Coordinates of C-alpha atoms and ligand atoms in Angstrom, one line a residue:
M23 CA -8.8 -13.0 -9.9
E24 CA -7.9 -10.3 -12.4
P25 CA -4.6 -8.5 -11.9
T26 CA -4.8 -5.6 -9.5
L27 CA -3.8 -3.2 -12.2
R28 CA -2.1 -3.3 -15.6
W29 CA -1.5 -1.2 -18.6
V30 CA -3.2 -2.3 -21.8
G31 CA -1.6 -1.5 -25.1
D32 CA 0.9 1.0 -26.3
A33 CA 1.2 4.7 -25.2
Q34 CA -2.4 5.2 -26.7
G35 CA -3.6 2.4 -24.4
H36 CA -5.4 2.4 -21.0
L37 CA -5.0 1.6 -17.4
A38 CA -7.1 -1.4 -16.2
L39 CA -7.7 -1.8 -12.6
V40 CA -10.0 -3.9 -10.4
D41 CA -12.4 -1.7 -8.4
Q42 CA -11.4 -2.8 -4.9
T43 CA -14.4 -1.1 -3.3
L44 CA -16.6 -3.9 -4.7
L45 CA -14.6 -6.9 -3.6
P46 CA -15.1 -9.5 -2.7
S47 CA -18.8 -9.7 -3.9
R48 CA -18.1 -8.2 -7.4
Q49 CA -15.1 -8.2 -9.7
L50 CA -15.3 -5.1 -11.9
V51 CA -12.5 -4.0 -14.0
L52 CA -12.3 -0.3 -14.7
E53 CA -10.7 1.0 -17.8
H54 CA -9.1 4.5 -17.4
R55 CA -8.3 6.7 -20.3
D56 CA -8.5 10.1 -18.6
L57 CA -6.6 11.5 -15.7
A58 CA -9.7 12.5 -13.8
G59 CA -10.8 8.9 -13.7
V60 CA -7.5 7.6 -12.3
I61 CA -7.4 10.3 -9.6
D62 CA -10.9 9.5 -8.7
S63 CA -10.1 5.8 -8.3
I64 CA -7.1 6.6 -6.1
K65 CA -9.2 9.0 -3.9
R66 CA -12.1 6.6 -3.4
L67 CA -9.7 3.6 -2.9
A68 CA -10.8 1.6 -6.0
V69 CA -7.0 1.2 -6.3
R70 CA -5.2 1.4 -2.9
G71 CA -2.2 0.3 -0.9
A72 CA 1.0 2.3 -1.1
P73 CA 2.9 0.4 -3.8
A74 CA -0.2 0.0 -6.0
I75 CA -1.0 3.6 -5.9
G76 CA 2.6 4.3 -6.8
V77 CA 2.2 2.0 -9.9
A78 CA -1.1 3.7 -10.7
A79 CA 0.7 7.2 -10.3
G80 CA 3.1 6.2 -13.0
F81 CA 0.4 5.4 -15.5
A82 CA -1.7 8.3 -14.4
V83 CA 1.1 10.7 -15.5
V84 CA 1.2 9.0 -19.0
I85 CA -2.5 9.5 -19.3
G86 CA -2.6 13.0 -18.0
V87 CA 0.2 14.2 -20.3
R88 CA -1.3 12.5 -23.2
E89 CA -4.7 14.0 -22.8
R90 CA -3.2 17.6 -22.6
A91 CA -1.5 16.9 -26.0
P92 CA 1.5 19.2 -25.6
A93 CA 2.4 20.8 -29.0
D94 CA 6.2 21.2 -28.4
A95 CA 9.0 20.5 -26.0
A96 CA 8.4 23.5 -23.8
A97 CA 4.7 22.6 -23.5
F98 CA 5.6 19.0 -22.7
Q99 CA 7.6 20.1 -19.7
R100 CA 4.9 22.5 -18.5
V101 CA 2.2 19.9 -18.9
L102 CA 4.3 17.2 -17.3
D103 CA 4.9 19.4 -14.2
E104 CA 1.3 20.2 -13.9
V105 CA 0.2 16.4 -14.2
V106 CA 3.0 15.2 -11.8
D107 CA 1.6 17.8 -9.2
I108 CA -1.9 16.7 -9.6
V109 CA -1.0 13.1 -9.3
S110 CA 1.3 13.6 -6.2
A111 CA -1.5 15.4 -4.4
A112 CA -4.2 12.7 -4.8
R113 CA -3.4 11.2 -1.4
P114 CA -0.9 12.5 1.2
T115 CA 0.4 9.7 3.3
A116 CA 1.8 6.9 1.0
V117 CA 5.1 8.4 -0.3
N118 CA 5.1 5.8 -3.2
L119 CA 2.6 8.1 -5.1
A120 CA 4.8 11.1 -5.2
W121 CA 7.9 9.0 -5.5
A122 CA 6.6 7.3 -8.8
A123 CA 5.3 10.7 -10.2
E124 CA 8.7 12.2 -9.6
R125 CA 10.4 9.4 -11.4
L126 CA 8.1 10.2 -14.4
R127 CA 9.0 13.9 -14.1
E128 CA 12.7 13.2 -14.2
R129 CA 12.3 10.7 -17.1
G130 CA 10.2 13.2 -19.0
R131 CA 12.9 15.9 -18.4
R132 CA 15.6 13.8 -20.1
E133 CA 13.3 12.2 -22.8
P134 CA 10.2 14.3 -23.5
T135 CA 8.1 11.6 -25.3
L136 CA 5.0 9.6 -24.2
D137 CA 6.8 6.4 -25.0
A138 CA 9.6 7.3 -22.6
L139 CA 7.0 8.1 -19.8
L140 CA 5.2 4.8 -20.5
D141 CA 8.5 2.9 -20.4
E142 CA 9.2 4.4 -16.9
A143 CA 5.7 3.6 -15.6
R144 CA 6.1 0.0 -16.7
A145 CA 9.5 -0.2 -15.2
I146 CA 8.0 1.0 -11.8
H147 CA 5.4 -1.8 -12.1
D148 CA 7.9 -4.4 -13.1
E149 CA 10.3 -3.5 -10.3
D150 CA 7.5 -3.6 -7.8
V151 CA 6.8 -7.3 -8.7
E152 CA 10.5 -7.9 -8.0
L153 CA 10.5 -5.9 -4.6
C154 CA 7.5 -8.0 -3.4
R155 CA 9.2 -11.2 -4.3
A156 CA 12.4 -10.0 -2.5
M157 CA 10.5 -9.0 0.7
G158 CA 8.8 -12.4 0.8
E159 CA 12.1 -14.2 0.7
V160 CA 13.6 -11.9 3.3
G161 CA 10.8 -12.2 5.8
A162 CA 9.6 -15.9 5.2
D163 CA 11.7 -17.4 8.0
L164 CA 10.1 -15.1 10.6
I165 CA 7.1 -17.3 10.4
K166 CA 7.8 -20.5 12.4
P167 CA 5.7 -23.6 12.1
G168 CA 2.3 -23.3 14.0
F169 CA 2.7 -19.6 14.3
R170 CA -0.5 -17.4 14.7
V171 CA 0.2 -14.3 12.7
L172 CA -1.8 -11.1 13.0
T173 CA -2.1 -8.5 10.3
H174 CA -3.9 -5.3 9.8
C175 CA -5.5 -3.7 6.6
N176 CA -4.5 -5.3 3.3
A177 CA -0.8 -5.5 2.3
G178 CA -1.2 -8.1 -0.3
R179 CA -1.5 -8.5 -4.1
L180 CA -4.3 -6.0 -4.2
A181 CA -2.0 -3.4 -2.5
T182 CA 0.9 -3.8 -4.7
G183 CA 1.9 -4.5 -8.4
G184 CA 3.2 -8.0 -7.2
D185 CA 2.6 -10.4 -4.4
G186 CA 2.3 -7.8 -1.5
T187 CA 4.5 -6.7 1.3
A188 CA 3.3 -8.3 4.7
L189 CA 1.3 -10.9 2.7
A190 CA 4.3 -11.6 0.4
V191 CA 6.1 -12.9 3.5
M192 CA 3.1 -15.2 4.3
F193 CA 2.8 -16.4 0.7
A194 CA 6.6 -17.2 0.7
A195 CA 6.3 -19.0 4.0
H196 CA 3.3 -21.0 2.7
A197 CA 5.2 -21.9 -0.4
R198 CA 8.1 -23.2 1.7
G199 CA 5.5 -25.6 3.4
T200 CA 5.4 -23.8 6.8
P201 CA 2.1 -24.4 8.5
F202 CA 0.6 -21.3 10.2
K203 CA -2.7 -19.4 10.5
V204 CA -3.5 -15.7 10.3
F205 CA -5.7 -13.3 12.2
A206 CA -6.9 -10.5 9.8
D207 CA -8.1 -7.4 11.5
E208 CA -11.4 -6.3 9.7
T209 CA -9.9 -2.8 9.5
R210 CA -12.8 -0.3 9.9
P211 CA -14.0 1.9 8.4
L212 CA -13.4 0.5 4.9
L213 CA -12.8 -3.2 5.8
Q214 CA -9.8 -3.9 3.8
G215 CA -8.9 -6.8 6.1
S216 CA -12.3 -8.7 6.0
R217 CA -13.0 -7.9 2.3
L218 CA -9.5 -8.1 0.7
T219 CA -6.9 -9.7 3.0
A220 CA -9.2 -12.6 3.9
L221 CA -10.0 -13.1 0.3
E222 CA -6.3 -13.2 -0.8
L223 CA -5.2 -15.5 2.0
S224 CA -8.1 -18.0 1.6
E225 CA -7.7 -18.1 -2.1
A226 CA -4.0 -19.0 -1.5
G227 CA -5.0 -21.8 0.9
I228 CA -3.8 -20.1 4.0
E229 CA -6.0 -20.4 7.0
V230 CA -7.5 -17.1 8.1
D231 CA -9.8 -15.9 10.8
V232 CA -11.2 -12.3 10.6
I233 CA -11.4 -10.5 13.9
V234 CA -12.9 -7.1 14.9
D235 CA -10.1 -4.6 15.3
S236 CA -10.9 -4.2 19.1
A237 CA -10.2 -8.0 19.5
A238 CA -6.6 -7.8 18.6
A239 CA -5.2 -6.5 21.9
G240 CA -7.1 -9.1 24.0
L241 CA -5.8 -11.9 21.7
I242 CA -2.2 -10.6 22.1
A243 CA -2.6 -10.3 25.9
R244 CA -3.9 -13.9 26.0
G245 CA -0.8 -15.2 24.2
E246 CA -2.8 -16.1 21.0
V247 CA -0.5 -14.2 18.7
D248 CA 3.0 -15.2 18.0
L249 CA 3.9 -12.5 15.3
I250 CA 2.5 -9.3 13.9
L251 CA 3.2 -8.4 10.3
T252 CA 1.8 -5.3 8.5
G253 CA 2.8 -3.0 5.6
A254 CA 3.4 0.7 5.7
D255 CA 2.6 3.8 3.7
R256 CA 5.7 5.7 4.6
V257 CA 8.8 4.8 6.7
A258 CA 10.8 7.8 8.0
A259 CA 14.5 7.9 8.4
N260 CA 14.4 6.8 12.0
G261 CA 12.2 3.8 11.2
D262 CA 8.9 5.3 12.5
A263 CA 6.2 3.9 10.1
A264 CA 2.8 5.4 9.1
N265 CA 0.3 2.6 8.3
K266 CA -3.5 2.1 8.3
V267 CA -5.1 3.6 11.4
G268 CA -5.0 1.0 14.3
T269 CA -1.5 -0.1 13.5
Y270 CA -0.1 2.0 16.3
G271 CA -2.5 0.5 18.8
L272 CA -1.4 -3.0 17.8
S273 CA 2.2 -1.9 18.4
L274 CA 1.4 -0.8 21.9
A275 CA -0.2 -4.2 22.7
A276 CA 2.7 -6.0 21.0
K277 CA 5.3 -4.1 23.0
E278 CA 3.5 -4.6 26.3
H279 CA 3.2 -8.3 25.8
G280 CA 6.5 -9.1 24.1
V281 CA 5.0 -10.1 20.7
P282 CA 7.4 -9.3 17.9
M283 CA 6.0 -6.9 15.3
Y284 CA 7.6 -6.2 11.9
I285 CA 6.7 -3.7 9.2
V286 CA 7.2 -5.0 5.7
A287 CA 8.0 -2.3 3.2
P288 CA 10.0 -1.8 -0.1
A289 CA 12.6 0.8 -0.6
S290 CA 10.0 2.9 -2.5
T291 CA 8.0 3.4 0.7
F292 CA 11.0 4.8 2.7
D293 CA 11.1 8.6 2.9
L294 CA 14.6 9.6 4.2
S295 CA 13.8 13.2 3.8
V296 CA 11.6 13.0 6.9
A297 CA 13.5 12.5 10.1
S298 CA 10.7 11.0 12.1
G299 CA 7.0 9.9 12.0
A300 CA 5.9 13.3 13.4
E301 CA 6.6 14.8 9.9
I302 CA 4.5 12.3 8.0
P303 CA 1.2 13.9 6.7
I304 CA -1.9 11.8 7.9
E305 CA -4.8 11.7 5.6
D306 CA -8.2 12.7 7.1
R307 CA -11.0 11.2 5.1
D308 CA -14.7 11.8 4.8
P309 CA -16.4 11.2 8.2
E310 CA -19.2 9.5 6.3
E311 CA -17.0 6.5 6.0
V312 CA -17.2 6.0 9.9
L313 CA -20.8 6.8 10.1
S314 CA -21.6 4.2 7.5
I315 CA -20.7 0.6 6.8
L316 CA -20.4 -0.3 3.1
G317 CA -22.7 2.8 2.2
H318 CA -25.3 1.9 4.8
R319 CA -25.8 4.6 7.4
I320 CA -25.5 3.3 11.0
A321 CA -25.2 6.5 13.1
A322 CA -28.0 8.8 13.8
P323 CA -28.4 11.9 11.8
G324 CA -26.4 14.8 13.1
V325 CA -23.7 12.7 14.7
G326 CA -20.1 13.8 13.9
A327 CA -17.0 11.7 13.3
R328 CA -13.2 11.9 12.9
N329 CA -11.6 9.7 10.3
P330 CA -7.8 9.7 10.3
A331 CA -6.9 7.0 7.8
F332 CA -3.4 6.4 9.2
D333 CA -1.3 6.4 12.3
V334 CA 2.4 6.4 13.2
T335 CA 4.1 3.4 14.8
P336 CA 7.3 4.4 16.6
A337 CA 10.3 2.4 15.5
G338 CA 10.9 1.6 19.2
H339 CA 7.8 -0.6 19.2
L340 CA 9.0 -2.7 16.3
A341 CA 11.2 -5.8 16.3
G342 CA 12.5 -4.9 12.9
L343 CA 11.8 -3.8 9.3
V344 CA 11.6 -6.3 6.4
T345 CA 12.7 -4.6 3.3
D346 CA 13.5 -5.9 -0.3
R347 CA 17.2 -5.4 0.6
G348 CA 17.3 -7.3 3.8
L349 CA 16.1 -7.4 7.5
I350 CA 16.7 -4.2 9.5
H351 CA 16.9 -5.4 13.1
P352 CA 17.3 -3.6 15.4
I353 CA 16.2 -0.3 13.9
T354 CA 18.5 2.6 13.7
T355 CA 18.8 5.5 11.2
E356 CA 22.3 4.3 10.3
R357 CA 21.2 0.8 9.5
I358 CA 18.3 2.0 7.5
K359 CA 20.6 4.2 5.4
A360 CA 23.1 1.5 5.0
T361 CA 20.5 -1.1 3.9
L362 CA 18.8 1.3 1.5
G363 CA 22.0 2.8 0.2
Ligands
MRU6 O1 -6.1 3.4 2.7 P1 -5.4 2.3 2.1 O2 -6.2 1.0 2.0 O3 -4.7 2.6 0.8 O4 -4.2 1.9 3.2 C1 -3.3 0.9 2.9 C2 -2.5 0.4 3.9 O5 -2.4 1.0 5.1 C3 -1.5 -0.7 3.8 O6 -1.2 -1.4 4.9 C4 -0.3 -0.1 3.3 O7 -0.4 0.6 2.2 C5 0.8 -1.1 3.0 S1 0.4 -1.9 1.5 C6 1.5 -3.0 1.0

């Protein structure tokens, strides 16, 4: 498979990304040279997953500043502010987007050149590869031989610049020779589980069964799930975590039936400026995504729909947080702050 996203060339180059809306049936690489194109790809989920849109955000700032061709240092700062604001607003829930754009703003303040911006964007990408590797190592021992692991949405190579978050843990356990199988929630409405997670796991040689989202609670209740691992789009200072809609429901079933559930997230996904999950903005998406499947209308004309893309899992429902800097277990604000520095 092509890399999820990569920068090609020098500061006059372009951002190449796999259009995830077409997977697994088609592998199309989009080449972005203008800001509107990158923003469109982020909004329609051609590139998606919190760390991956953070990486894309860095390159988007390079492209946006370049196309506005600021004539002097004052214009550079003005344009940089404008572009950072546009990029940060592309999607509201994943904090990685604004976090990465702000890093570019700070770098551009100190060093107002396109080369410096590109250097920072590349650093964010390189760091993400390392964060994924570290999360895999920290979490791999949670998967014991014979475990049946359930996951939701896609928290893998397609959602990050590296090996993933929750899936990096699975890849690391697999590399250590631990035998286990995975249940992948299909993840309506956009099917990131059946289209993307199942693809990644099967390509890696990890046994995976796709289940409809509504089957998860029943399997958990029947004792057919040993561990739940998901990613997150934003983790608050108290450990509450926003992730793909349906994650909260999984956590309720996990708590009721004593199945350990961990969120796997890098430091870049933590937002210590929000005290709890109640302050995390939840993206509402086009109702048409619910009324259709893969562009095919299934509901009758005139029917309405609600389409919250994320929900918040309270820290109290989680056994712990797997981060690149270690396992946080049990979850307290103090432990989170101590682990993340
Ligand atoms: O709407 P998406 O597909 O961008 O949502 C992605 C998720 O919810 C992932 O679980 C999350 O970003 C963690 S990714 C490593």
